[in-house]
């Protein structure tokens, strides 16, 4: 019930955005212009949220903090190799 209450606050700005481009949404559909990268970002965000919910449910907050720290370090190290990032 709490999630529904929290999500209801996002309906106002979302409906304002859709009403601004109502002709385009009505003609082409709500998901027009969504590319593969957009869908990847949506699924990664939702998957990450579900993963955090599972960790919090079946583990404790200390483990969640440890996993977050490891993910930050791992993404930093991988960005050096994948994107040829040079830290200064």
Tab-separated table of N, CA and C in Angstrom:
chain	number	residue	atom	x	y	z
A	1	UNK	N	0.821	-1.195	0.000
A	1	UNK	CA	0.000	0.000	0.000
A	1	UNK	C	0.862	1.254	0.000
A	2	UNK	N	1.962	1.170	0.727
A	2	UNK	CA	2.857	2.332	0.820
A	2	UNK	C	3.456	2.682	-0.542
A	3	UNK	N	3.803	1.662	-1.337
A	3	UNK	CA	4.356	1.918	-2.665
A	3	UNK	C	3.349	2.601	-3.576
A	4	UNK	N	2.103	2.241	-3.455
A	4	UNK	CA	1.064	2.874	-4.271
A	4	UNK	C	0.908	4.344	-3.880
A	5	UNK	N	0.971	4.616	-2.586
A	5	UNK	CA	0.888	6.009	-2.140
A	5	UNK	C	2.079	6.822	-2.644
A	6	UNK	N	3.257	6.260	-2.579
A	6	UNK	CA	4.437	6.976	-3.041
A	6	UNK	C	4.430	7.154	-4.559
A	7	UNK	N	3.971	6.152	-5.289
A	7	UNK	CA	3.940	6.237	-6.746
A	7	UNK	C	2.884	7.217	-7.238
A	8	UNK	N	1.846	7.454	-6.448
A	8	UNK	CA	0.789	8.366	-6.893
A	8	UNK	C	1.300	9.799	-7.048
A	9	UNK	N	2.348	10.158	-6.305
A	9	UNK	CA	2.902	11.500	-6.454
A	9	UNK	C	3.596	11.690	-7.802
A	10	UNK	N	4.063	10.617	-8.419
A	10	UNK	CA	4.726	10.735	-9.718
A	10	UNK	C	3.734	10.839	-10.866
A	11	UNK	N	2.458	10.575	-10.609
A	11	UNK	CA	1.466	10.641	-11.679
A	11	UNK	C	1.228	12.069	-12.162
A	12	UNK	N	1.348	13.040	-11.290
A	12	UNK	CA	1.092	14.436	-11.681
A	12	UNK	C	2.128	14.931	-12.683
A	13	UNK	N	3.441	14.856	-12.395
A	13	UNK	CA	4.397	15.316	-13.409
A	13	UNK	C	4.397	14.448	-14.662
A	14	UNK	N	4.129	13.147	-14.514
A	14	UNK	CA	4.086	12.280	-15.692
A	14	UNK	C	2.917	12.649	-16.597
A	15	UNK	N	1.766	12.935	-16.015
A	15	UNK	CA	0.606	13.303	-16.830
A	15	UNK	C	0.808	14.669	-17.486
A	16	UNK	N	1.532	15.565	-16.817
A	16	UNK	CA	1.840	16.851	-17.451
A	16	UNK	C	2.741	16.668	-18.659
A	17	UNK	N	3.712	15.778	-18.563
A	17	UNK	CA	4.595	15.514	-19.690
A	17	UNK	C	3.864	14.877	-20.863
A	18	UNK	N	2.955	13.950	-20.580
A	18	UNK	CA	2.197	13.296	-21.647
A	18	UNK	C	1.199	14.274	-22.265
A	19	UNK	N	0.582	15.118	-21.458
A	19	UNK	CA	-0.399	16.064	-21.995
A	19	UNK	C	0.264	17.110	-22.882
A	20	UNK	N	1.525	17.409	-22.624
A	20	UNK	CA	2.252	18.375	-23.461
A	20	UNK	C	2.423	17.851	-24.881
A	21	UNK	N	2.702	16.557	-25.025
A	21	UNK	CA	2.911	15.943	-26.336
A	21	UNK	C	1.787	14.977	-26.681
A	22	UNK	N	0.574	15.322	-26.338
A	22	UNK	CA	-0.540	14.395	-26.495
A	22	UNK	C	-0.763	13.992	-27.948
A	23	UNK	N	-0.584	14.909	-28.897
A	23	UNK	CA	-0.813	14.576	-30.309
A	23	UNK	C	0.160	13.495	-30.777
A	24	UNK	N	1.425	13.634	-30.398
A	24	UNK	CA	2.438	12.653	-30.797
A	24	UNK	C	2.189	11.321	-30.108
A	25	UNK	N	1.836	11.357	-28.828
A	25	UNK	CA	1.573	10.124	-28.086
A	25	UNK	C	0.348	9.426	-28.650
A	26	UNK	N	-0.672	10.175	-28.988
A	26	UNK	CA	-1.896	9.602	-29.536
A	26	UNK	C	-1.655	9.007	-30.915
A	27	UNK	N	-0.787	9.636	-31.703
A	27	UNK	CA	-0.552	9.171	-33.076
A	27	UNK	C	0.437	8.004	-33.124
A	28	UNK	N	1.563	8.130	-32.420
A	28	UNK	CA	2.631	7.135	-32.533
A	28	UNK	C	2.679	6.144	-31.382
A	29	UNK	N	2.012	6.432	-30.288
A	29	UNK	CA	2.032	5.549	-29.134
A	29	UNK	C	2.967	6.072	-28.053
A	30	UNK	N	2.787	5.574	-26.852
A	30	UNK	CA	3.538	6.058	-25.704
A	30	UNK	C	5.024	5.712	-25.796
A	31	UNK	N	5.331	4.562	-26.357
A	31	UNK	CA	6.714	4.093	-26.387
A	31	UNK	C	7.436	4.431	-27.684
A	32	UNK	N	6.920	5.330	-28.474
A	32	UNK	CA	7.617	5.696	-29.709
A	32	UNK	C	8.893	6.460	-29.379
A	33	UNK	N	9.933	6.145	-30.100
A	33	UNK	CA	11.212	6.790	-29.862
A	33	UNK	C	12.075	6.092	-28.832
A	34	UNK	N	11.574	5.015	-28.233
A	34	UNK	CA	12.384	4.247	-27.282
A	34	UNK	C	13.354	3.382	-28.082
A	35	UNK	N	14.628	3.542	-27.831
A	35	UNK	CA	15.651	2.771	-28.515
A	35	UNK	C	16.112	1.631	-27.611
A	36	UNK	N	17.006	0.820	-28.141
A	36	UNK	CA	17.527	-0.312	-27.381
A	36	UNK	C	18.210	0.152	-26.099
A	37	UNK	N	18.945	1.240	-26.180
A	37	UNK	CA	19.641	1.742	-24.997
A	37	UNK	C	18.649	2.236	-23.940
A	38	UNK	N	17.530	2.766	-24.364
A	38	UNK	CA	16.503	3.202	-23.419
A	38	UNK	C	15.923	2.009	-22.675
A	39	UNK	N	15.611	0.948	-23.408
A	39	UNK	CA	15.072	-0.252	-22.776
A	39	UNK	C	16.097	-0.891	-21.846
A	40	UNK	N	17.365	-0.866	-22.244
A	40	UNK	CA	18.420	-1.410	-21.368
A	40	UNK	C	18.484	-0.627	-20.061
A	41	UNK	N	18.416	0.697	-20.132
A	41	UNK	CA	18.460	1.514	-18.921
A	41	UNK	C	17.249	1.241	-18.027
A	42	UNK	N	16.087	1.064	-18.626
A	42	UNK	CA	14.871	0.782	-17.856
A	42	UNK	C	14.983	-0.564	-17.152
A	43	UNK	N	15.402	-1.600	-17.882
A	43	UNK	CA	15.482	-2.926	-17.283
A	43	UNK	C	16.612	-3.036	-16.269
A	44	UNK	N	17.728	-2.344	-16.501
A	44	UNK	CA	18.805	-2.360	-15.522
A	44	UNK	C	18.392	-1.649	-14.234
A	45	UNK	N	17.689	-0.546	-14.362
A	45	UNK	CA	17.215	0.168	-13.174
A	45	UNK	C	16.209	-0.638	-12.384
A	46	UNK	N	15.260	-1.248	-13.083
A	46	UNK	CA	14.255	-2.040	-12.374
A	46	UNK	C	14.863	-3.315	-11.802
A	47	UNK	N	15.772	-3.931	-12.531
A	47	UNK	CA	16.443	-5.122	-12.015
A	47	UNK	C	17.296	-4.804	-10.794
A	48	UNK	N	17.968	-3.658	-10.826
A	48	UNK	CA	18.756	-3.243	-9.669
A	48	UNK	C	17.886	-2.984	-8.455
A	49	UNK	N	16.725	-2.391	-8.671
A	49	UNK	CA	15.800	-2.164	-7.561
A	49	UNK	C	15.293	-3.458	-6.958
A	50	UNK	N	14.975	-4.424	-7.808
A	50	UNK	CA	14.527	-5.725	-7.303
A	50	UNK	C	15.653	-6.450	-6.578
A	51	UNK	N	16.876	-6.318	-7.082
A	51	UNK	CA	18.014	-6.950	-6.425
A	51	UNK	C	18.271	-6.346	-5.047
A	52	UNK	N	18.155	-5.034	-4.947
A	52	UNK	CA	18.314	-4.376	-3.641
A	52	UNK	C	17.220	-4.831	-2.684
A	53	UNK	N	15.995	-4.954	-3.179
A	53	UNK	CA	14.898	-5.417	-2.320
A	53	UNK	C	15.149	-6.837	-1.819
A	54	UNK	N	15.685	-7.701	-2.674
A	54	UNK	CA	15.988	-9.064	-2.242
A	54	UNK	C	17.116	-9.096	-1.219
A	55	UNK	N	18.128	-8.270	-1.433
A	55	UNK	CA	19.244	-8.236	-0.486
A	55	UNK	C	18.774	-7.743	0.874
A	56	UNK	N	17.967	-6.698	0.881
A	56	UNK	CA	17.487	-6.160	2.154
A	56	UNK	C	16.562	-7.165	2.850
A	57	UNK	N	15.777	-7.905	2.063
A	57	UNK	CA	14.852	-8.853	2.665
A	57	UNK	C	15.580	-10.058	3.264
A	58	UNK	N	16.547	-10.599	2.522
A	58	UNK	CA	17.183	-11.836	2.960
A	58	UNK	C	18.530	-11.625	3.647
A	59	UNK	N	19.038	-10.422	3.667
A	59	UNK	CA	20.301	-10.143	4.353
A	59	UNK	C	20.086	-8.934	5.253
A	60	UNK	N	21.149	-8.408	5.802
A	60	UNK	CA	21.003	-7.235	6.644
A	60	UNK	C	21.621	-6.025	5.954
A	61	UNK	N	21.491	-4.874	6.581
A	61	UNK	CA	21.974	-3.638	5.973
A	61	UNK	C	23.494	-3.568	5.913
A	62	UNK	N	24.183	-4.284	6.780
A	62	UNK	CA	25.644	-4.294	6.731
A	62	UNK	C	26.105	-4.965	5.443
A	63	UNK	N	25.479	-6.086	5.104
A	63	UNK	CA	25.818	-6.776	3.866
A	63	UNK	C	25.478	-5.915	2.654
A	64	UNK	N	24.371	-5.197	2.721
A	64	UNK	CA	23.994	-4.301	1.627
A	64	UNK	C	25.034	-3.194	1.460
A	65	UNK	N	25.493	-2.635	2.564
A	65	UNK	CA	26.533	-1.604	2.479
A	65	UNK	C	27.830	-2.150	1.925
A	66	UNK	N	28.183	-3.370	2.314
A	66	UNK	CA	29.379	-4.012	1.792
A	66	UNK	C	29.252	-4.270	0.294
A	67	UNK	N	28.101	-4.751	-0.142
A	67	UNK	CA	27.879	-5.009	-1.568
A	67	UNK	C	27.917	-3.717	-2.371
A	68	UNK	N	27.382	-2.636	-1.826
A	68	UNK	CA	27.428	-1.347	-2.509
A	68	UNK	C	28.863	-0.860	-2.640
A	69	UNK	N	29.658	-1.021	-1.600
A	69	UNK	CA	31.061	-0.610	-1.650
A	69	UNK	C	31.837	-1.413	-2.681
A	70	UNK	N	31.605	-2.711	-2.722
A	70	UNK	CA	32.283	-3.550	-3.704
A	70	UNK	C	31.869	-3.172	-5.120
A	71	UNK	N	30.608	-2.860	-5.320
A	71	UNK	CA	30.151	-2.493	-6.665
A	71	UNK	C	30.748	-1.166	-7.117
A	72	UNK	N	30.933	-0.224	-6.205
A	72	UNK	CA	31.558	1.055	-6.569
A	72	UNK	C	33.011	0.842	-6.963
A	73	UNK	N	33.739	0.063	-6.187
A	73	UNK	CA	35.143	-0.211	-6.505
A	73	UNK	C	35.255	-0.993	-7.810
A	74	UNK	N	34.416	-1.991	-7.992
A	74	UNK	CA	34.458	-2.802	-9.200
A	74	UNK	C	34.121	-1.982	-10.437
A	75	UNK	N	33.109	-1.123	-10.359
A	75	UNK	CA	32.761	-0.298	-11.526
A	75	UNK	C	33.851	0.721	-11.817
A	76	UNK	N	34.548	1.203	-10.796
A	76	UNK	CA	35.663	2.127	-11.025
A	76	UNK	C	36.821	1.430	-11.724
A	77	UNK	N	37.146	0.228	-11.279
A	77	UNK	CA	38.242	-0.520	-11.897
A	77	UNK	C	37.887	-0.919	-13.321
A	78	UNK	N	36.659	-1.365	-13.544
A	78	UNK	CA	36.258	-1.756	-14.891
A	78	UNK	C	36.200	-0.571	-15.846
A	79	UNK	N	35.855	0.619	-15.339
A	79	UNK	CA	35.807	1.795	-16.215
A	79	UNK	C	37.184	2.171	-16.722
A	80	UNK	N	38.223	1.856	-15.957
A	80	UNK	CA	39.587	2.119	-16.413
A	80	UNK	C	39.883	1.295	-17.661
A	81	UNK	N	39.488	0.032	-17.653
A	81	UNK	CA	39.795	-0.851	-18.768
A	81	UNK	C	38.818	-0.704	-19.933
A	82	UNK	N	37.543	-0.553	-19.643
A	82	UNK	CA	36.534	-0.504	-20.711
A	82	UNK	C	36.571	0.833	-21.446
A	83	UNK	N	36.645	1.947	-20.706
A	83	UNK	CA	36.571	3.269	-21.316
A	83	UNK	C	37.921	3.955	-21.428
A	84	UNK	N	38.993	3.253	-21.166
A	84	UNK	CA	40.351	3.808	-21.199
A	84	UNK	C	40.440	5.060	-20.321
A	85	UNK	N	39.822	4.993	-19.177
A	85	UNK	CA	39.821	6.115	-18.242
A	85	UNK	C	41.145	6.160	-17.501
A	86	UNK	N	41.728	7.357	-17.434
A	86	UNK	CA	42.976	7.532	-16.723
A	86	UNK	C	42.714	8.434	-15.522
A	87	UNK	N	42.765	7.899	-14.302
A	87	UNK	CA	42.536	8.732	-13.125
A	87	UNK	C	43.705	9.689	-12.905
A	88	UNK	N	43.415	10.875	-12.414
A	88	UNK	CA	44.465	11.878	-12.188
A	88	UNK	C	44.697	12.056	-10.722
